Tab-separated table of C-alpha atoms in Angstrom:
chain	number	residue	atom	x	y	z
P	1	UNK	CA	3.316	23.848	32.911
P	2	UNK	CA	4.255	23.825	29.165
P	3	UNK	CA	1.611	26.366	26.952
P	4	UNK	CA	-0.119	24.462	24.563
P	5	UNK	CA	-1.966	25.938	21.214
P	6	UNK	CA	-5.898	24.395	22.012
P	7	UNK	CA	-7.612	26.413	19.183
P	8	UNK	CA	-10.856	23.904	19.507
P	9	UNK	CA	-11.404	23.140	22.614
P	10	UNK	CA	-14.595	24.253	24.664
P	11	UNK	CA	-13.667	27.091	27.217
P	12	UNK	CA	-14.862	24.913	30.076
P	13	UNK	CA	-12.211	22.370	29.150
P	14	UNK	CA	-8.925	24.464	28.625
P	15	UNK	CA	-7.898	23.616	32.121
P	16	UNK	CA	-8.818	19.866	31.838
P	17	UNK	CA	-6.726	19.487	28.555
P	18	UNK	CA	-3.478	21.436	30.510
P	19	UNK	CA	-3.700	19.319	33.749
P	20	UNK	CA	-4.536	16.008	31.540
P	21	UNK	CA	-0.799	17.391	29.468
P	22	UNK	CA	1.054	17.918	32.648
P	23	UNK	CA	0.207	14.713	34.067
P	24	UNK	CA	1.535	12.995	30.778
P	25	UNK	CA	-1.695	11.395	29.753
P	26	UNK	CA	-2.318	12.314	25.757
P	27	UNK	CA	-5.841	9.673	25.618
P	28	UNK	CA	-7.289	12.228	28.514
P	29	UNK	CA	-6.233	15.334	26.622
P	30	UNK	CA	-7.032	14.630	23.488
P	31	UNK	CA	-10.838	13.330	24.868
P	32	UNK	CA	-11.172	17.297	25.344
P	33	UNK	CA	-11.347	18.019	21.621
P	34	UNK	CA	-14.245	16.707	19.297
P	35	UNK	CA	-11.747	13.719	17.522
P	36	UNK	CA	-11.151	15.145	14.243
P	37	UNK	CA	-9.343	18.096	15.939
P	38	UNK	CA	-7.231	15.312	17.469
P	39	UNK	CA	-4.416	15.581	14.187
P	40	UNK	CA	-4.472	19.214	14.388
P	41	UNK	CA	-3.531	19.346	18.248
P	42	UNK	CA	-0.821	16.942	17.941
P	43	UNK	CA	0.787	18.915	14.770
P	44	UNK	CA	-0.084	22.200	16.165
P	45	UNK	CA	1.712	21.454	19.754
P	46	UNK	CA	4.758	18.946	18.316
P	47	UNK	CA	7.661	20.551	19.839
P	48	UNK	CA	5.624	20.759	23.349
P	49	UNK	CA	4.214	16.374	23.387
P	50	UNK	CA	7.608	15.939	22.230
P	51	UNK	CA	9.442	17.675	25.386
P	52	UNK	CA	6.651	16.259	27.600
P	53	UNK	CA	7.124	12.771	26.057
P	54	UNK	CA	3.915	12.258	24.828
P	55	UNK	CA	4.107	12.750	21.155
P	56	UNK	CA	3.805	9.191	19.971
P	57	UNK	CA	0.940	8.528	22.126
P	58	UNK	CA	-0.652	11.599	20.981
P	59	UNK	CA	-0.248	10.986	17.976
P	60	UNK	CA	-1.489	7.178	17.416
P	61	UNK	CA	-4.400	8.102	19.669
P	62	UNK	CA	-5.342	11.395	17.517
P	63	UNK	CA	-4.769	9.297	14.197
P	64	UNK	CA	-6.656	5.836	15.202
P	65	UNK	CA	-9.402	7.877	17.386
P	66	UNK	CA	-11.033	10.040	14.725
P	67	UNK	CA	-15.340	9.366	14.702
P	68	UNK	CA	-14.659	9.528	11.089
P	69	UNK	CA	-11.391	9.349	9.038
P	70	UNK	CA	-8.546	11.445	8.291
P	71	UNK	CA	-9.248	12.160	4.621
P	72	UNK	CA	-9.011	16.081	5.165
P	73	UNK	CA	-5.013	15.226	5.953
P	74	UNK	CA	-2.765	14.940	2.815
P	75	UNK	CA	-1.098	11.833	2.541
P	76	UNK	CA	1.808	14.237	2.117
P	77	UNK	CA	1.643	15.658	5.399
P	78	UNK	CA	1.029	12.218	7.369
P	79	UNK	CA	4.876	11.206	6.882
P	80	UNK	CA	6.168	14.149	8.645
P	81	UNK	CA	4.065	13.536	11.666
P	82	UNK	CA	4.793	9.858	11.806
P	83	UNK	CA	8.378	10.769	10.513
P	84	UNK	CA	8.886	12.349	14.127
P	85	UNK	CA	7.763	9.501	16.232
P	86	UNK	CA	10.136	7.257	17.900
P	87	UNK	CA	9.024	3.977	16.231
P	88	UNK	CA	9.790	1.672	19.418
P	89	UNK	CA	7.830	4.684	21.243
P	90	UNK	CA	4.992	4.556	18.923
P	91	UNK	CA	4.785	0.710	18.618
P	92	UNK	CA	4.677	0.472	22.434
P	93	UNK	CA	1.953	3.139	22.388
P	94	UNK	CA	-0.472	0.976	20.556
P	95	UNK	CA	-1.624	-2.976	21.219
P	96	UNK	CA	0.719	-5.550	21.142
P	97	UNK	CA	1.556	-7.100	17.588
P	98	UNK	CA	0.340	-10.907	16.693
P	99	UNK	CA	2.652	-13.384	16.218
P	100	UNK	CA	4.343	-13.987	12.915
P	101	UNK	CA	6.790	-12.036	11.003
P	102	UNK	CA	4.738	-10.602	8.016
P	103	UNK	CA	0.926	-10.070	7.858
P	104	UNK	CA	-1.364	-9.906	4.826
P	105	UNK	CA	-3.121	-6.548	5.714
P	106	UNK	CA	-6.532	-4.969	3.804
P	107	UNK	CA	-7.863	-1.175	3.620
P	108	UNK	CA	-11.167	0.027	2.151
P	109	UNK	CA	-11.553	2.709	-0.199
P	110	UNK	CA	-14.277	4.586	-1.644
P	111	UNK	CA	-15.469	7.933	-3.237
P	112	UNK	CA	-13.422	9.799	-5.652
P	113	UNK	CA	-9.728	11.892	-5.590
P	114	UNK	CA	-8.881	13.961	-3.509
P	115	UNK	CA	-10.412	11.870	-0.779
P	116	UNK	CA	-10.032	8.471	-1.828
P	117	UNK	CA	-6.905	7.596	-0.813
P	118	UNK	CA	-5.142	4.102	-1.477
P	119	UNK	CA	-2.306	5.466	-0.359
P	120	UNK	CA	-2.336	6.199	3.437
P	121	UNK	CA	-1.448	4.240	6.821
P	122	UNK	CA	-5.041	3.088	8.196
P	123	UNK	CA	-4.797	-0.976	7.590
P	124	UNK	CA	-6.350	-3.866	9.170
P	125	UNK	CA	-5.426	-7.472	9.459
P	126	UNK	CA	-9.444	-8.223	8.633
P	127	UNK	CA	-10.887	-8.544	5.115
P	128	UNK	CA	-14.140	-8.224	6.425
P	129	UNK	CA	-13.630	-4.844	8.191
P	130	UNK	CA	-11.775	-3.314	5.140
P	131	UNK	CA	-15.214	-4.235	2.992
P	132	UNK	CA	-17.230	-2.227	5.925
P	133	UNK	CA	-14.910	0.352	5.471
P	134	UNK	CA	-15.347	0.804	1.882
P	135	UNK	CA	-18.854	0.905	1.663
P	136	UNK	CA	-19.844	2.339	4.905
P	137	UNK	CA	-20.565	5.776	3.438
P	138	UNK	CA	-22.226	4.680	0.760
P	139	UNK	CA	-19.632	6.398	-1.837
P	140	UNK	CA	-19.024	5.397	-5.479
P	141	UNK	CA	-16.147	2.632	-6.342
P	142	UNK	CA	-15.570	1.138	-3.308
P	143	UNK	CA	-12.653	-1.421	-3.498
P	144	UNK	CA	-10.360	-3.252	-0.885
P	145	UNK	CA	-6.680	-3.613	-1.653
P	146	UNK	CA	-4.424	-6.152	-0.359
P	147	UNK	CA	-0.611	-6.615	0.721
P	148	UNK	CA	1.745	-8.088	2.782
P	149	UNK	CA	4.332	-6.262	4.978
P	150	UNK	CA	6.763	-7.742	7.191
P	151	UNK	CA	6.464	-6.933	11.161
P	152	UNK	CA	9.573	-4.577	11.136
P	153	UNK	CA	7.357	-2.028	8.314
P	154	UNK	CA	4.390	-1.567	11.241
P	155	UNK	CA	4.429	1.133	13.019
P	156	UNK	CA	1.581	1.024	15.004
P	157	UNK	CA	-1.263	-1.919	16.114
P	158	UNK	CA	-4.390	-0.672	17.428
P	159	UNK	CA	-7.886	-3.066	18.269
P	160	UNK	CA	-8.739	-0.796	20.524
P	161	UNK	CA	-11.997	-0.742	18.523
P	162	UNK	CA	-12.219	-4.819	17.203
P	163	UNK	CA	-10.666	-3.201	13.865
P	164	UNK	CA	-7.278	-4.845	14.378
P	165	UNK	CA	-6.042	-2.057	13.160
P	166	UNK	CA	-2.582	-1.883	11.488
P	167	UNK	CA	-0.383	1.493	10.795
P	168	UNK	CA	1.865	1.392	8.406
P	169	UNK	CA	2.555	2.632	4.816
P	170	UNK	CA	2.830	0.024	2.318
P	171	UNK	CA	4.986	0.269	-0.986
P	172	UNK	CA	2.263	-1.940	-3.469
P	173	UNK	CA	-0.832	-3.378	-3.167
P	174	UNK	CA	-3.496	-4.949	-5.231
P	175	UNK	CA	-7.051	-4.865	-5.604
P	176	UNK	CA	-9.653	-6.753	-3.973
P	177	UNK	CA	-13.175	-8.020	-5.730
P	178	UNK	CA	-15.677	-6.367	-2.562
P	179	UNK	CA	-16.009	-8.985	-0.098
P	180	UNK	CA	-14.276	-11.545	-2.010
P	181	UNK	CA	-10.935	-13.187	-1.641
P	182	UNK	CA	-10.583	-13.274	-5.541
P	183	UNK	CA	-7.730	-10.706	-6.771
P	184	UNK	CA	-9.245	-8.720	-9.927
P	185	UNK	CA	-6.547	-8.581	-12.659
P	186	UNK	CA	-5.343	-5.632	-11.969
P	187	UNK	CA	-1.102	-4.631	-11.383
P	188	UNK	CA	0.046	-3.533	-8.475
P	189	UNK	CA	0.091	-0.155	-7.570
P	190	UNK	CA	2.528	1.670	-5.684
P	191	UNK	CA	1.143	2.331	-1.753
P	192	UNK	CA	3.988	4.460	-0.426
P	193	UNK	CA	4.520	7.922	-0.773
């Protein structure tokens, strides 16, 4: 049994979390943390999912699973952990892709800096979701961007939760009216890090 660092989870669950990491399942592991704690596990215990072969599925279920979003995570620090991942590993770990070889992809944004972030790998293939997204907290600004990435730039689909999800870190995008398909006249902007 490998040690793992579980700085947040409930006493009562210590031993769930171990036996769920020996027998190679990250969903059931992670499920004994409150989900925002999910990114700290996986970068806290790396070297440890890694050995156990885990880290990729750790890590797309502690980054798409969050109740909330990830905006406490600098788009700085995000690379590293995706950086790590096998990509074939991390692809397989998610739903399978669509068909078709590049896919026009959305992501809602609201609020102000540091937490509004353009730039970061939560997608979806659904205009209509993106809009939620943007306004679901009820923050100032929200906006939609748009772009298109080819298949072999994804790293990760997940509609686990209907949101058709798409990980990846575009290098432009442009801005969306709200819940229009209407571009405003705005330049692109770079996406990437």
């Amino acid at each position: 049994m490998t040690d793992l660092q579980l700085p947040n989870v409930e006493p009562f669950l210590h031993k769930r979390a171990l036996d769920f990491f020996d027998a190679g399942d990250a969903s059931g592991m992670l499920g004994c943390f409150e989900s925002p704690w999910g990114l700290n596990i996986v970068y806290t215990n790396i070297n440890s999912l890694i050995d156990r072969g885990i880290y990729e599925a750790a890590l797309l279920d502690a980054y798409v699973g969050t109740s909330t979003n990830n905006r406490h995570w600098s788009i700085k620090n995000l690379p590293f952990l995706f950086g790590l991942a096998d990509k074939q590993r991390l692809l397989e770990s998610g739903d399978p892709l669509p068909e078709g070889d590049a896919f026009t992809i959305f992501r809602g944004v609201s609020g102000k800096n540091p937490y509004r972030k353009v730039r970061s790998y939560s997608w979806t293939l659904d205009e209509e979701k993106a809009s939620y997204f943007a306004n679901r907290f009820f923050l100032d600004d929200p906006a939609v961007y748009v772009t298109t990435v080819n298949r072999d730039e994804i790293l990760a689909f997940c509609n686990e939760r209907e949101e058709q999800e798409v990980i990846c870190l575009p290098h432009s995008c442009k801005r969306l009216a709200v819940g229009s398909n209407r571009t405003l006249p705005t330049a692109s902007i770079p996406c990437g890090v």
